[in-house]
mmCIF file of C-alpha atoms in Angstrom:
data_model
loop_
_atom_site.group_PDB
_atom_site.id
_atom_site.type_symbol
_atom_site.label_atom_id
_atom_site.label_comp_id
_atom_site.label_asym_id
_atom_site.label_seq_id
_atom_site.Cartn_x
_atom_site.Cartn_y
_atom_site.Cartn_z
ATOM 1 C CA ALA A 751 -30.816 -33.112 -68.567
ATOM 2 C CA ILE A 752 -28.113 -30.473 -68.730
ATOM 3 C CA ARG A 753 -24.934 -31.681 -67.157
ATOM 4 C CA MET A 754 -22.950 -29.218 -64.969
ATOM 5 C CA THR A 755 -19.210 -29.930 -64.635
ATOM 6 C CA GLN A 756 -17.154 -28.173 -61.974
ATOM 7 C CA SER A 757 -13.412 -27.942 -61.844
ATOM 8 C CA PRO A 758 -11.380 -28.572 -59.883
ATOM 9 C CA SER A 759 -13.212 -30.984 -57.639
ATOM 10 C CA SER A 760 -10.982 -29.804 -54.792
ATOM 11 C CA LEU A 761 -8.279 -27.276 -54.129
ATOM 12 C CA SER A 762 -5.999 -26.206 -51.349
ATOM 13 C CA ALA A 763 -5.487 -22.476 -50.723
ATOM 14 C CA SER A 764 -4.270 -20.140 -48.012
ATOM 15 C CA THR A 765 -6.031 -17.281 -46.308
ATOM 16 C CA GLY A 766 -5.692 -14.213 -48.537
ATOM 17 C CA ASP A 767 -5.420 -16.167 -51.783
ATOM 18 C CA ARG A 768 -7.514 -15.464 -54.871
ATOM 19 C CA VAL A 769 -9.497 -18.581 -55.807
ATOM 20 C CA THR A 770 -11.352 -19.316 -59.013
ATOM 21 C CA ILE A 771 -13.771 -22.214 -59.572
ATOM 22 C CA THR A 772 -15.054 -23.106 -62.944
ATOM 23 C CA CYS A 773 -18.529 -24.507 -63.949
ATOM 24 C CA ARG A 774 -19.235 -25.681 -67.484
ATOM 25 C CA ALA A 775 -22.760 -26.523 -68.829
ATOM 26 C CA SER A 776 -23.273 -29.226 -71.403
ATOM 27 C CA GLN A 777 -25.316 -26.783 -73.425
ATOM 28 C CA GLY A 778 -25.955 -23.090 -73.393
ATOM 29 C CA ILE A 779 -27.807 -21.800 -70.347
ATOM 30 C CA SER A 780 -27.590 -18.058 -70.996
ATOM 31 C CA SER A 781 -27.023 -16.569 -67.597
ATOM 32 C CA TYR A 782 -29.313 -18.814 -65.620
ATOM 33 C CA LEU A 783 -26.739 -19.971 -63.111
ATOM 34 C CA ALA A 784 -26.510 -19.850 -59.372
ATOM 35 C CA TRP A 785 -23.630 -20.534 -56.948
ATOM 36 C CA TYR A 786 -24.040 -21.995 -53.404
ATOM 37 C CA GLN A 787 -21.652 -22.437 -50.521
ATOM 38 C CA GLN A 788 -22.091 -25.401 -48.210
ATOM 39 C CA LYS A 789 -20.255 -26.045 -44.928
ATOM 40 C CA PRO A 790 -20.082 -29.478 -43.281
ATOM 41 C CA GLY A 791 -23.365 -30.469 -41.711
ATOM 42 C CA LYS A 792 -25.072 -27.320 -42.897
ATOM 43 C CA ALA A 793 -27.558 -26.438 -45.624
ATOM 44 C CA PRO A 794 -26.379 -24.812 -48.808
ATOM 45 C CA LYS A 795 -26.342 -21.004 -48.813
ATOM 46 C CA LEU A 796 -27.093 -18.941 -51.970
ATOM 47 C CA LEU A 797 -24.196 -16.642 -52.989
ATOM 48 C CA ILE A 798 -24.816 -15.603 -56.539
ATOM 49 C CA TYR A 799 -27.655 -15.781 -59.026
ATOM 50 C CA ALA A 800 -28.018 -14.789 -62.635
ATOM 51 C CA ALA A 801 -24.414 -15.779 -62.958
ATOM 52 C CA SER A 802 -23.076 -12.522 -61.475
ATOM 53 C CA THR A 803 -25.595 -10.983 -59.079
ATOM 54 C CA LEU A 804 -24.564 -11.151 -55.481
ATOM 55 C CA GLN A 805 -27.277 -12.301 -53.037
ATOM 56 C CA SER A 806 -28.019 -9.812 -50.326
ATOM 57 C CA GLY A 807 -25.668 -10.101 -47.399
ATOM 58 C CA VAL A 808 -22.926 -11.945 -49.285
ATOM 59 C CA PRO A 809 -19.485 -10.337 -48.960
ATOM 60 C CA SER A 810 -18.213 -8.508 -51.977
ATOM 61 C CA ARG A 811 -15.029 -10.637 -52.218
ATOM 62 C CA PHE A 812 -17.254 -13.154 -53.960
ATOM 63 C CA SER A 813 -17.963 -12.601 -57.653
ATOM 64 C CA GLY A 814 -19.354 -14.521 -60.536
ATOM 65 C CA SER A 815 -18.995 -14.223 -64.320
ATOM 66 C CA GLY A 816 -19.788 -15.985 -67.562
ATOM 67 C CA SER A 817 -22.683 -16.801 -69.867
ATOM 68 C CA GLY A 818 -23.596 -19.513 -72.260
ATOM 69 C CA THR A 819 -21.627 -22.595 -71.208
ATOM 70 C CA ASP A 820 -18.703 -21.313 -69.166
ATOM 71 C CA PHE A 821 -18.889 -19.758 -65.699
ATOM 72 C CA THR A 822 -16.550 -18.812 -62.858
ATOM 73 C CA LEU A 823 -16.855 -18.093 -59.183
ATOM 74 C CA THR A 824 -13.979 -15.981 -57.745
ATOM 75 C CA ILE A 825 -13.155 -15.373 -54.177
ATOM 76 C CA SER A 826 -10.783 -12.341 -54.290
ATOM 77 C CA CYS A 827 -9.194 -12.690 -50.781
ATOM 78 C CA LEU A 828 -9.972 -15.983 -49.164
ATOM 79 C CA GLN A 829 -11.055 -15.819 -45.506
ATOM 80 C CA SER A 830 -11.041 -18.600 -42.936
ATOM 81 C CA GLU A 831 -14.887 -18.758 -43.100
ATOM 82 C CA ASP A 832 -14.762 -19.448 -46.849
ATOM 83 C CA PHE A 833 -13.371 -22.962 -46.518
ATOM 84 C CA ALA A 834 -16.326 -24.976 -47.741
ATOM 85 C CA THR A 835 -17.773 -26.802 -50.746
ATOM 86 C CA TYR A 836 -19.170 -24.754 -53.655
ATOM 87 C CA TYR A 837 -21.822 -25.833 -56.081
ATOM 88 C CA CYS A 838 -23.192 -24.353 -59.288
ATOM 89 C CA GLN A 839 -26.772 -24.886 -60.398
ATOM 90 C CA GLN A 840 -28.433 -24.181 -63.729
ATOM 91 C CA TYR A 841 -32.084 -23.069 -63.837
ATOM 92 C CA TYR A 842 -32.358 -22.831 -67.624
ATOM 93 C CA SER A 843 -34.269 -26.007 -68.250
ATOM 94 C CA TYR A 844 -35.840 -28.936 -66.409
ATOM 95 C CA PRO A 845 -34.661 -30.555 -64.376
ATOM 96 C CA PRO A 846 -32.584 -27.990 -62.512
ATOM 97 C CA THR A 847 -29.151 -29.541 -62.074
ATOM 98 C CA PHE A 848 -26.073 -28.956 -59.902
ATOM 99 C CA GLY A 849 -22.425 -29.392 -60.522
ATOM 100 C CA GLY A 850 -20.535 -32.018 -58.513
ATOM 101 C CA GLY A 851 -18.996 -29.466 -56.146
ATOM 102 C CA THR A 852 -15.609 -27.923 -55.462
ATOM 103 C CA LYS A 853 -14.141 -28.328 -52.005
ATOM 104 C CA VAL A 854 -11.952 -25.488 -50.897
ATOM 105 C CA GLU A 855 -9.564 -26.700 -48.215
ATOM 106 C CA ILE A 856 -6.887 -25.060 -46.075
ATOM 107 C CA LYS A 857 -3.340 -25.449 -47.485
ATOM 108 C CA GLU B 1150 -36.566 -14.033 -40.535
ATOM 109 C CA VAL B 1151 -37.224 -16.790 -43.053
ATOM 110 C CA GLN B 1152 -37.231 -20.219 -41.458
ATOM 111 C CA LEU B 1153 -37.702 -23.689 -42.980
ATOM 112 C CA VAL B 1154 -37.748 -26.601 -40.547
ATOM 113 C CA GLU B 1155 -37.916 -30.142 -41.908
ATOM 114 C CA SER B 1156 -39.074 -33.187 -39.946
ATOM 115 C CA GLY B 1157 -40.099 -36.764 -40.553
ATOM 116 C CA GLY B 1158 -36.830 -38.335 -41.451
ATOM 117 C CA GLY B 1159 -35.622 -41.646 -40.043
ATOM 118 C CA LEU B 1160 -34.687 -45.250 -40.726
ATOM 119 C CA VAL B 1161 -37.018 -47.219 -42.995
ATOM 120 C CA GLN B 1162 -36.792 -50.593 -44.700
ATOM 121 C CA PRO B 1163 -36.539 -50.940 -48.433
ATOM 122 C CA GLY B 1164 -40.008 -50.780 -49.944
ATOM 123 C CA GLY B 1165 -41.298 -48.753 -46.976
ATOM 124 C CA SER B 1166 -42.921 -45.280 -46.816
ATOM 125 C CA LEU B 1167 -42.054 -42.044 -45.008
ATOM 126 C CA ARG B 1168 -43.631 -38.590 -45.046
ATOM 127 C CA LEU B 1169 -41.463 -35.545 -44.646
ATOM 128 C CA SER B 1170 -42.735 -32.174 -43.512
ATOM 129 C CA CYS B 1171 -41.318 -28.655 -43.780
ATOM 130 C CA ALA B 1172 -42.728 -25.896 -41.613
ATOM 131 C CA ALA B 1173 -42.218 -22.399 -42.990
ATOM 132 C CA SER B 1174 -42.251 -19.047 -41.182
ATOM 133 C CA GLY B 1175 -41.023 -15.526 -41.671
ATOM 134 C CA PHE B 1176 -42.491 -15.049 -45.108
ATOM 135 C CA THR B 1177 -45.854 -15.343 -46.943
ATOM 136 C CA PHE B 1178 -45.644 -19.049 -47.707
ATOM 137 C CA SER B 1179 -48.586 -19.051 -50.119
ATOM 138 C CA SER B 1180 -46.738 -16.673 -52.482
ATOM 139 C CA TYR B 1181 -43.673 -18.905 -53.068
ATOM 140 C CA GLU B 1182 -42.897 -21.952 -55.033
ATOM 141 C CA MET B 1183 -41.228 -24.672 -52.990
ATOM 142 C CA ASN B 1184 -38.841 -27.551 -53.702
ATOM 143 C CA TRP B 1185 -37.255 -30.603 -52.237
ATOM 144 C CA VAL B 1186 -33.547 -31.138 -52.824
ATOM 145 C CA ARG B 1187 -31.552 -34.128 -51.486
ATOM 146 C CA GLN B 1188 -27.966 -34.943 -50.768
ATOM 147 C CA ALA B 1189 -26.671 -38.485 -50.439
ATOM 148 C CA PRO B 1190 -24.033 -39.006 -47.808
ATOM 149 C CA GLY B 1191 -20.716 -37.496 -49.093
ATOM 150 C CA LYS B 1192 -22.282 -36.673 -52.396
ATOM 151 C CA GLY B 1193 -23.595 -33.605 -54.296
ATOM 152 C CA LEU B 1194 -27.031 -31.995 -54.543
ATOM 153 C CA GLU B 1195 -29.895 -33.461 -56.452
ATOM 154 C CA TRP B 1196 -33.179 -31.647 -57.078
ATOM 155 C CA VAL B 1197 -36.208 -33.897 -56.279
ATOM 156 C CA SER B 1198 -39.467 -32.044 -56.638
ATOM 157 C CA TYR B 1199 -41.124 -28.713 -57.203
ATOM 158 C CA ILE B 1200 -44.545 -27.347 -56.349
ATOM 159 C CA SER B 1201 -46.080 -24.060 -57.448
ATOM 160 C CA SER B 1202 -47.369 -21.517 -54.924
ATOM 161 C CA SER B 1203 -50.969 -22.694 -55.426
ATOM 162 C CA GLY B 1204 -50.040 -26.336 -55.712
ATOM 163 C CA SER B 1205 -51.442 -26.531 -59.192
ATOM 164 C CA THR B 1206 -48.184 -27.304 -60.955
ATOM 165 C CA ILE B 1207 -45.867 -30.084 -59.810
ATOM 166 C CA TYR B 1208 -42.619 -31.578 -61.209
ATOM 167 C CA TYR B 1209 -40.511 -34.511 -60.189
ATOM 168 C CA ALA B 1210 -37.059 -35.839 -60.914
ATOM 169 C CA ASP B 1211 -37.109 -38.971 -63.071
ATOM 170 C CA SER B 1212 -35.478 -40.849 -60.173
ATOM 171 C CA VAL B 1213 -38.515 -40.456 -57.946
ATOM 172 C CA LYS B 1214 -41.399 -40.049 -60.365
ATOM 173 C CA GLY B 1215 -44.255 -42.457 -59.511
ATOM 174 C CA ARG B 1216 -42.917 -43.055 -56.012
ATOM 175 C CA PHE B 1217 -42.825 -39.584 -54.348
ATOM 176 C CA THR B 1218 -45.610 -37.073 -53.976
ATOM 177 C CA ILE B 1219 -45.142 -33.421 -53.120
ATOM 178 C CA SER B 1220 -47.938 -31.387 -51.571
ATOM 179 C CA ARG B 1221 -48.508 -28.276 -49.565
ATOM 180 C CA ASP B 1222 -51.004 -26.786 -47.144
ATOM 181 C CA ASN B 1223 -50.856 -22.957 -47.381
ATOM 182 C CA ALA B 1224 -53.230 -22.638 -44.428
ATOM 183 C CA LYS B 1225 -50.656 -24.453 -42.269
ATOM 184 C CA ASN B 1226 -47.571 -22.934 -43.960
ATOM 185 C CA SER B 1227 -46.362 -26.437 -44.594
ATOM 186 C CA LEU B 1228 -44.726 -28.438 -47.352
ATOM 187 C CA TYR B 1229 -44.785 -32.238 -47.586
ATOM 188 C CA LEU B 1230 -43.049 -35.083 -49.360
ATOM 189 C CA GLN B 1231 -44.712 -38.506 -49.252
ATOM 190 C CA MET B 1232 -42.114 -41.124 -50.188
ATOM 191 C CA ASN B 1233 -43.253 -44.615 -51.065
ATOM 192 C CA SER B 1234 -41.440 -47.682 -52.368
ATOM 193 C CA LEU B 1235 -38.224 -46.449 -50.871
ATOM 194 C CA ARG B 1236 -34.890 -47.796 -52.115
ATOM 195 C CA ALA B 1237 -31.416 -47.774 -50.660
ATOM 196 C CA GLU B 1238 -30.414 -45.030 -53.222
ATOM 197 C CA ASP B 1239 -32.968 -42.684 -51.690
ATOM 198 C CA THR B 1240 -30.862 -42.521 -48.562
ATOM 199 C CA ALA B 1241 -30.018 -38.781 -48.199
ATOM 200 C CA VAL B 1242 -30.519 -35.589 -46.295
ATOM 201 C CA TYR B 1243 -33.633 -34.026 -47.709
ATOM 202 C CA TYR B 1244 -33.839 -30.252 -47.711
ATOM 203 C CA CYS B 1245 -36.891 -28.086 -48.419
ATOM 204 C CA ALA B 1246 -35.824 -25.022 -50.350
ATOM 205 C CA ARG B 1247 -37.644 -21.817 -51.366
ATOM 206 C CA GLY B 1248 -37.704 -21.107 -55.048
ATOM 207 C CA VAL B 1249 -37.136 -17.781 -56.701
ATOM 208 C CA ASP B 1250 -38.247 -17.270 -60.251
ATOM 209 C CA GLY B 1251 -35.014 -16.842 -62.245
ATOM 210 C CA GLY B 1252 -36.800 -15.391 -65.304
ATOM 211 C CA SER B 1253 -36.498 -18.655 -67.265
ATOM 212 C CA GLY B 1254 -39.566 -20.459 -65.842
ATOM 213 C CA LEU B 1255 -37.227 -22.245 -63.429
ATOM 214 C CA TYR B 1256 -35.968 -21.445 -60.026
ATOM 215 C CA TYR B 1257 -32.876 -20.972 -57.897
ATOM 216 C CA PHE B 1258 -33.125 -21.547 -54.226
ATOM 217 C CA ASP B 1259 -32.645 -18.647 -51.848
ATOM 218 C CA TYR B 1260 -33.538 -20.238 -48.416
ATOM 219 C CA TRP B 1261 -32.957 -23.774 -47.257
ATOM 220 C CA GLY B 1262 -33.991 -25.745 -44.202
ATOM 221 C CA GLN B 1263 -31.461 -27.590 -42.084
ATOM 222 C CA GLY B 1264 -32.424 -30.954 -43.636
ATOM 223 C CA THR B 1265 -33.718 -34.251 -42.352
ATOM 224 C CA LEU B 1266 -31.904 -37.496 -42.885
ATOM 225 C CA VAL B 1267 -33.699 -40.428 -44.482
ATOM 226 C CA THR B 1268 -31.891 -43.764 -44.232
ATOM 227 C CA VAL B 1269 -33.289 -46.742 -46.212
ATOM 228 C CA SER B 1270 -31.790 -49.999 -45.007
ATOM 229 C CA SER B 1271 -32.704 -53.360 -43.731
#
């Protein structure tokens, strides 16, 4: 199985900050990568697919980049509603696998 | 509006069985691949099982293969997960999730239910 490693596992930031989360695949996955946001007690929400395509309805302050093994999720101007845990997921080969998550907390 | 509503979770003893259901609405259920994804308390996400739109193709994670069975009833817009020989490590919130073909033969998940908690404990 492809292992997905996210860094950092947690970070503290302030409203208005630019935040970058990294996801690394144990082997090349082209651009077959999705990003999800999960708030406590809620289901994950799809933010980005194909590494950089924003899901309909997701604010443009979210962006994704990368291909191959290294990917990033950037929040350009952190808002209060963005404090959550973020997961990457590869859909290049079975089984689909997720990163361990990055918790974005209020500084 | 797309809605996925899981039910059937609860407390079960090790070695026991449970059947989860997911009721779908707001989209043409029979046209979409479906999945189960779980999340142990305080942990990350783990894909569990996939079923194609017709039900003809099924995949399982190694951790549940031989113990869990996924199925669907397109006439009832419903997805199921029969869980047998349950273990403590199966304790998790189970989500049903709609799959979108990512162009690789695999799927990402664009809609998720609210989840149902399964607790395996004596």
